[in-house]
């Protein structure tokens, strides 16, 4: 049981405060290397530091971003900008520091196409250390792929159990758990298949929440929107995505969870904004805040504009601020496409 449930609930509410959402800047070393490589930038510690610094020091970003999820390396840097560690820089701006704590995925023995998220061994000790470094919330991601043969019930059960155990360790350590089960967009399945798998996954998740005594009021759910597979011939309008997403969430998510934050999962920045807006336009009388916790959809234009060059920092920060602002408006269901071209 958490030491101070009220304090955790306050952090949870602040993370999904009106007009605000979360930036996921917790790319692991192989992932950030892949993103940098596409732009011809070498993934050295100095380049990674420069890039995170660009994001974390963007002027006015605290108007739209409530919290930032970091990778272990970033949280540990003794000095990010102005000689200060990352958590301190964020806190001084009123942004809540967070940390990704899973240890990545491995192939699930005996279950082709399926993966298991690791990191439970020694988790309690690591969380204590992260609290000492200034983290106030955490993230653990599980990935569910749709194929002819997957997902299977045993692998869903194992991964949802892992998420619940992780959430328990977080609440005990005084960290708000972001619980992230992601149904991937990869594949040629239709939107109904994504809805069915996501519903099944979430039903198991909340059963595990109950069994493992997780306090839903002090947790956030981070999940995929309901979309057709990337290689499917089917295209879904934002209104259709919104309808399917809300139906699925209403059928399976605990009403006690204060907020649901979506991942972008390979949608373009514009799609991720338009879909979030449509969800919020359609959502009346739902018990949750519906916001964003995007990685790629918030960072992509800024990363491309930066391309590893110090002279591009200010321009890249403008791009990042623009995406944060557009998603903030969408998170309240007030976005219109023409706003994309407005000068700020
Ligand atoms: P994307 O928005 O790029 O999917 O990243 C979100 C995230 O944190 C994945 O774990």
XYZ file of C-alpha atoms and ligand atoms in Angstrom:
354
model
C 0.000 0.000 0.000
C 1.247 3.509 -0.721
C 2.721 5.504 2.123
C 0.832 8.665 1.186
C -2.052 8.043 -1.177
C -3.220 11.671 -1.078
C 0.159 12.938 -2.290
C 0.105 10.418 -5.158
C -3.420 11.459 -6.113
C -2.318 15.098 -6.265
C 0.529 14.221 -8.656
C -1.842 12.102 -10.762
C -4.301 14.980 -11.071
C -1.551 17.474 -11.913
C -0.276 15.231 -14.726
C -3.668 15.365 -16.447
C -4.581 18.948 -15.491
C -6.805 20.725 -18.052
C -4.837 21.915 -21.077
C -1.826 19.807 -20.204
C -0.274 16.502 -21.212
C 2.924 14.522 -20.876
C 6.035 14.445 -23.063
C 7.618 11.002 -23.457
C 11.341 11.679 -23.901
C 12.460 8.313 -22.564
C 13.859 6.687 -25.683
C 16.287 3.913 -24.788
C 19.833 4.027 -26.212
C 19.038 1.842 -29.255
C 15.848 3.833 -30.011
C 17.434 7.275 -29.783
C 20.324 5.977 -31.914
C 17.815 4.943 -34.590
C 16.076 8.355 -34.515
C 19.390 10.264 -34.630
C 20.825 8.061 -37.383
C 17.915 8.885 -39.688
C 19.126 12.513 -39.504
C 22.835 11.775 -39.730
C 23.427 12.587 -36.056
C 25.766 10.334 -34.083
C 24.287 9.135 -30.797
C 27.007 10.260 -28.377
C 26.307 11.238 -24.768
C 26.970 14.882 -25.704
C 24.465 14.849 -28.595
C 21.853 13.157 -26.421
C 22.437 15.723 -23.689
C 22.128 18.584 -26.178
C 18.884 17.216 -27.573
C 17.220 16.611 -24.193
C 18.384 20.070 -23.104
C 16.726 21.582 -26.180
C 13.404 19.988 -25.222
C 13.555 20.663 -21.484
C 14.513 24.322 -21.813
C 12.014 25.277 -24.528
C 10.491 28.603 -23.416
C 6.831 28.439 -22.283
C 6.566 24.685 -22.620
C 5.283 24.423 -19.041
C 1.998 26.002 -20.241
C 1.188 22.773 -22.109
C 3.396 20.044 -20.635
C 2.645 18.765 -17.128
C 5.346 16.107 -16.882
C 8.265 14.605 -18.806
C 9.194 10.917 -18.844
C 12.955 10.478 -18.930
C 15.356 7.639 -19.630
C 17.732 6.504 -16.872
C 20.737 8.242 -18.445
C 18.992 11.641 -18.555
C 17.787 11.553 -14.950
C 21.319 10.671 -13.806
C 23.147 13.454 -15.671
C 24.697 15.657 -12.997
C 24.306 18.716 -15.174
C 21.949 19.126 -18.097
C 21.525 22.879 -18.549
C 22.825 25.762 -16.407
C 24.832 23.186 -14.435
C 21.673 21.624 -13.009
C 20.350 18.066 -13.174
C 17.282 17.415 -15.307
C 14.812 16.888 -12.451
C 15.768 20.246 -10.937
C 15.385 22.114 -14.219
C 11.932 20.630 -14.717
C 10.773 21.194 -11.152
C 11.812 24.846 -11.267
C 9.540 25.196 -14.294
C 6.625 23.406 -12.629
C 7.045 20.294 -14.802
C 6.857 16.947 -12.999
C 9.896 14.659 -13.561
C 9.151 11.044 -14.502
C 11.208 7.949 -15.316
C 10.817 4.881 -17.509
C 11.587 1.874 -15.302
C 10.968 -1.236 -17.408
C 14.053 -2.976 -18.825
C 12.744 -3.568 -22.334
C 11.243 -6.596 -24.045
C 12.352 -10.138 -24.835
C 10.822 -12.756 -27.129
C 8.364 -14.871 -25.166
C 9.612 -18.483 -25.194
C 7.144 -20.756 -26.967
C 4.980 -17.905 -28.281
C 6.115 -16.657 -31.715
C 5.475 -12.913 -32.393
C 4.915 -12.197 -28.700
C 7.103 -10.366 -26.212
C 7.449 -9.989 -22.472
C 8.493 -6.808 -20.678
C 11.209 -7.364 -18.081
C 12.482 -5.433 -15.094
C 10.720 -6.656 -11.948
C 13.860 -8.051 -10.279
C 15.371 -5.391 -8.036
C 12.627 -2.928 -9.000
C 11.947 -1.729 -5.427
C 15.604 -0.702 -4.949
C 15.769 1.048 -8.337
C 12.591 2.984 -7.590
C 14.019 4.189 -4.262
C 17.044 5.470 -6.152
C 14.877 7.238 -8.733
C 12.862 8.922 -5.980
C 16.196 10.146 -4.578
C 17.036 11.578 -8.012
C 13.768 13.536 -8.066
C 11.319 11.330 -10.013
C 7.658 11.594 -9.013
C 6.106 9.216 -11.497
C 7.144 6.182 -13.548
C 6.315 4.334 -16.750
C 6.329 0.662 -17.736
C 5.470 -0.335 -21.317
C 4.097 -3.636 -22.511
C 3.725 -4.318 -26.221
C 0.987 -6.468 -27.725
C 1.269 -7.364 -31.412
C -1.657 -8.461 -33.540
C -0.920 -11.326 -35.952
C -2.575 -14.516 -37.180
C -1.449 -16.280 -34.026
C -1.302 -13.461 -31.455
C -1.990 -12.200 -28.906
C -2.539 -15.317 -26.822
C -4.247 -15.362 -23.446
C -1.204 -16.633 -21.455
C 1.042 -13.858 -22.791
C -1.606 -11.191 -22.162
C -2.032 -12.514 -18.602
C 1.733 -12.510 -17.973
C 2.249 -8.961 -19.253
C -0.780 -7.498 -17.456
C 0.386 -9.203 -14.250
C 3.812 -7.590 -14.744
C 2.152 -4.176 -15.121
C 0.145 -4.642 -11.924
C 3.168 -5.794 -9.903
C 5.159 -2.813 -11.210
C 2.307 -0.468 -10.227
C 2.318 -1.899 -6.695
C 6.075 -1.312 -6.295
C 5.618 2.272 -7.553
C 2.802 3.091 -5.155
C 4.796 1.622 -2.285
C 7.845 3.728 -3.237
C 5.806 6.946 -3.553
C 5.740 7.134 -7.366
C 2.621 7.430 -9.526
C 2.618 4.494 -11.966
C 1.800 5.133 -15.598
C 0.626 1.746 -16.767
C 1.226 1.395 -20.503
C -0.110 -1.573 -22.448
C 0.231 -0.796 -26.164
C -1.517 -2.695 -28.949
C 0.771 -2.033 -31.904
C -0.424 -0.511 -35.191
C 1.761 -2.936 -37.199
C -0.175 -5.310 -39.427
C -3.104 -5.363 -41.827
C -5.870 -5.970 -39.279
C -8.988 -3.815 -39.338
C -10.170 -1.351 -36.695
C -12.616 -3.884 -35.175
C -9.730 -6.280 -34.500
C -7.776 -3.534 -32.709
C -10.877 -2.728 -30.635
C -11.406 -6.378 -29.672
C -7.790 -7.014 -28.659
C -7.544 -3.733 -26.721
C -10.764 -4.486 -24.838
C -9.585 -7.996 -23.917
C -6.209 -6.620 -22.793
C -7.752 -3.873 -20.636
C -10.236 -6.244 -19.012
C -7.349 -8.460 -17.906
C -5.361 -5.427 -16.753
C -8.068 -4.129 -14.433
C -8.732 -7.605 -13.063
C -5.031 -7.703 -12.168
C -5.299 -4.221 -10.616
C -7.934 -5.592 -8.261
C -6.076 -8.824 -7.483
C -2.777 -7.047 -6.761
C -4.419 -4.260 -4.675
C -3.420 -1.379 -6.923
C -5.040 1.949 -6.075
C -6.526 3.094 -9.404
C -7.082 6.640 -8.075
C -3.292 7.025 -7.870
C -2.462 5.606 -11.325
C -2.701 6.679 -14.952
C -3.442 4.478 -17.962
C -1.388 5.075 -21.113
C -2.845 3.259 -24.061
C -3.209 3.143 -27.841
C -6.106 4.713 -29.690
C -8.288 2.283 -31.630
C -6.942 2.337 -35.197
C -6.814 0.049 -38.228
C -3.448 -1.666 -38.816
C -0.801 0.394 -40.623
C -0.893 -1.949 -43.638
C -4.665 -2.310 -43.732
C -6.580 -0.939 -46.726
C -9.032 0.564 -44.243
C -8.654 4.220 -43.305
C -10.469 5.621 -40.294
C -11.584 9.242 -39.895
C -10.863 11.005 -36.591
C -14.592 10.703 -35.787
C -14.480 6.928 -36.298
C -11.290 6.607 -34.249
C -12.933 8.651 -31.491
C -16.105 6.557 -31.504
C -14.261 3.218 -31.391
C -11.743 4.437 -28.817
C -14.383 5.762 -26.423
C -16.541 2.642 -26.770
C -13.578 0.414 -25.984
C -12.446 2.477 -23.001
C -15.964 2.669 -21.566
C -16.320 -1.100 -21.813
C -13.120 -1.997 -19.986
C -11.397 0.796 -18.001
C -11.926 1.351 -14.281
C -13.943 4.504 -13.610
C -11.642 5.194 -10.656
C -8.622 5.967 -12.874
C -8.327 9.791 -12.995
C -6.868 9.962 -16.474
C -6.084 8.155 -19.689
C -3.165 9.437 -21.740
C -2.696 8.245 -25.298
C 0.550 7.250 -26.972
C 1.039 8.259 -30.591
C 2.382 4.859 -31.680
C 3.438 5.752 -35.228
C 0.641 8.181 -36.144
C 1.899 11.354 -37.822
C 2.012 14.416 -35.561
C -1.068 15.847 -37.295
C -3.059 12.577 -37.066
C -2.254 12.245 -33.376
C -3.542 15.780 -32.742
C -6.675 15.420 -34.909
C -7.594 12.084 -33.302
C -7.057 13.364 -29.751
C -9.236 16.368 -30.565
C -12.022 14.187 -31.998
C -11.937 11.967 -28.905
C -12.332 14.963 -26.617
C -15.030 16.543 -28.818
C -17.064 13.339 -28.590
C -16.380 12.550 -24.936
C -19.102 13.855 -22.736
C -19.705 12.480 -19.273
C -16.696 10.177 -19.166
C -15.101 9.763 -15.741
C -11.522 10.358 -16.971
C -9.370 13.186 -18.233
C -8.342 12.236 -21.780
C -4.923 13.613 -22.628
C -1.649 12.818 -24.393
C 1.690 11.276 -23.515
C 3.296 11.438 -26.926
C 6.858 10.681 -27.892
C 7.232 10.811 -31.657
C 4.164 12.990 -32.342
C 5.501 15.741 -30.068
C 9.169 15.449 -30.968
C 9.393 14.602 -34.660
C 9.228 18.114 -36.182
C 11.639 19.442 -33.553
C 14.103 16.603 -34.040
C 14.122 17.096 -37.818
C 14.524 20.881 -37.430
C 17.438 20.423 -35.009
C 19.376 17.729 -36.921
C 22.229 17.967 -34.432
C 23.111 21.618 -35.192
C 23.426 24.184 -32.437
C 22.329 26.998 -34.775
C 18.954 25.218 -35.221
C 18.072 25.006 -31.515
C 15.756 28.032 -31.347
C 13.875 26.975 -34.511
C 13.525 23.394 -33.223
C 12.177 24.700 -29.909
C 9.530 26.685 -31.808
C 8.466 23.476 -33.567
C 8.250 21.604 -30.261
C 6.255 24.406 -28.623
C 3.835 24.433 -31.557
C 3.107 20.681 -31.257
C 2.718 20.946 -27.495
C 0.285 23.839 -27.919
C -1.758 22.083 -30.635
C -2.083 18.950 -28.490
C -3.017 21.047 -25.473
C -5.896 22.556 -27.470
C -6.841 19.090 -28.816
C -6.764 17.652 -25.332
C -9.630 20.046 -24.550
C -11.436 19.270 -27.848
C -10.922 22.787 -29.240
C -8.462 22.194 -32.083
C -9.146 23.268 -35.678
C -6.844 22.471 -38.567
C -6.429 26.144 -39.493
C -4.646 26.679 -36.139
C -1.719 24.701 -37.525
C -0.903 27.584 -39.871
C -1.461 30.404 -37.414
C 1.622 32.284 -36.351
C 2.154 32.287 -32.618
P 4.994 7.373 -29.005
O 4.047 8.504 -28.744
O 6.111 7.719 -29.941
O 4.289 6.092 -29.326
O 5.777 7.114 -27.637
C 5.083 7.049 -26.471
C 5.776 6.168 -25.533
O 6.122 6.586 -24.454
C 6.020 4.773 -25.902
O 6.402 4.060 -24.760
